[in-house]
Amino acid sequence: MIGGSVDTGKCRALLTVIECGSLAAAAESLGYTTSGISRMMLSLESELGFALLVRGKSGVTPTAECVRILPTLTQLARLGETCEQQASLIRGVEVGHVRVGCAYRSFYAPLAQVMEEFKAAHPGVEVEMTIRNSSPLADDLEHGKIDLAVISHRDGVFDWMLLLDDPMVALVPADHPLVGVGRYPIERFSKDPFIVLYPDEESDNSRTLAARGIRTNGLYTVRELREARELVAIGLGVTLANKIFADWNDDRVRALPLTPSVSVSIGVATVRREIASPAARSFADYALPRLRRAARELKR
């Protein structure tokens, strides 16, 4: 360290700059002028003793040195936010910002209701939700970008609570020869024309296939299950999906259980309680029992 301590507010600003990819966008997001953000970054670089950002016409990117120290700066930013919230609580005012994520649309409505009820009871706390697949949400948790996420199980340095085990199913056209059999051998995905969901992204689908060494005959790639279902419906192929996604009324598509059966553990991942902010801990205490009840309703 060069002659002093690191300002956690500058750490938070740096994370925003990196996420936005430009000083101007970060300034707009944080309510600063571009020159103000630029001075903050120069000051932080001076405090640390090396450059953090490569500035170019197309924006900014982190230097190699910045990438190395970024996990520590992320922790400092989170600790600074936690300190501010604790000080506010001591003064008798509850404030904070909680970020949640969700990978499963069956939990969108329950989670949104939890957020609405929590904000009514805690008006000083802002809560926002982002929707992504499980792997990027787990990465966001580890990097301090979110506080809680409904995802399938991933290894990581965060707390985990199981909600339900969800079977994976094959989506096939209604006239597929295996509809009469009532099950779909998982190895057959290597033979039938296959519709790839979420290409180039780790998902429950890709993890299920990779764990069994199955290489599919992928003729089509789509980024939404709705699109995959339409391609299946007109007979262009089959696909793999979470049963929790496949519960709909459609005479053109059938969801067949796999042989052997494969299930995905869906639950709630939260920032470790010992490092979570007061607002994040309060939201988790409020949300977890309600999400558990929502999962029980889904299993009925």
JSON list of N, CA and C in Angstrom, two decimals, residues 55 153 190 252 275:
[
{"chain": "A", "resi": 55, "resn": "ARG", "atom": "N", "xyz": [-7.38, 2.84, -20.91]},
{"chain": "A", "resi": 55, "resn": "ARG", "atom": "CA", "xyz": [-8.35, 3.76, -21.50]},
{"chain": "A", "resi": 55, "resn": "ARG", "atom": "C", "xyz": [-8.15, 3.82, -23.00]},
{"chain": "A", "resi": 153, "resn": "HIS", "atom": "N", "xyz": [-27.85, -26.25, -8.27]},
{"chain": "A", "resi": 153, "resn": "HIS", "atom": "CA", "xyz": [-26.67, -26.33, -7.40]},
{"chain": "A", "resi": 153, "resn": "HIS", "atom": "C", "xyz": [-25.38, -26.13, -8.18]},
{"chain": "A", "resi": 190, "resn": "SER", "atom": "N", "xyz": [-27.82, -38.32, -28.87]},
{"chain": "A", "resi": 190, "resn": "SER", "atom": "CA", "xyz": [-26.70, -38.30, -29.81]},
{"chain": "A", "resi": 190, "resn": "SER", "atom": "C", "xyz": [-27.13, -38.71, -31.22]},
{"chain": "A", "resi": 252, "resn": "ARG", "atom": "N", "xyz": [-48.85, -30.43, -29.36]},
{"chain": "A", "resi": 252, "resn": "ARG", "atom": "CA", "xyz": [-47.84, -30.73, -30.38]},
{"chain": "A", "resi": 252, "resn": "ARG", "atom": "C", "xyz": [-46.54, -31.27, -29.81]},
{"chain": "A", "resi": 275, "resn": "ILE", "atom": "N", "xyz": [-20.34, -12.52, 6.00]},
{"chain": "A", "resi": 275, "resn": "ILE", "atom": "CA", "xyz": [-19.86, -11.36, 5.25]},
{"chain": "A", "resi": 275, "resn": "ILE", "atom": "C", "xyz": [-21.01, -10.60, 4.58]}
]
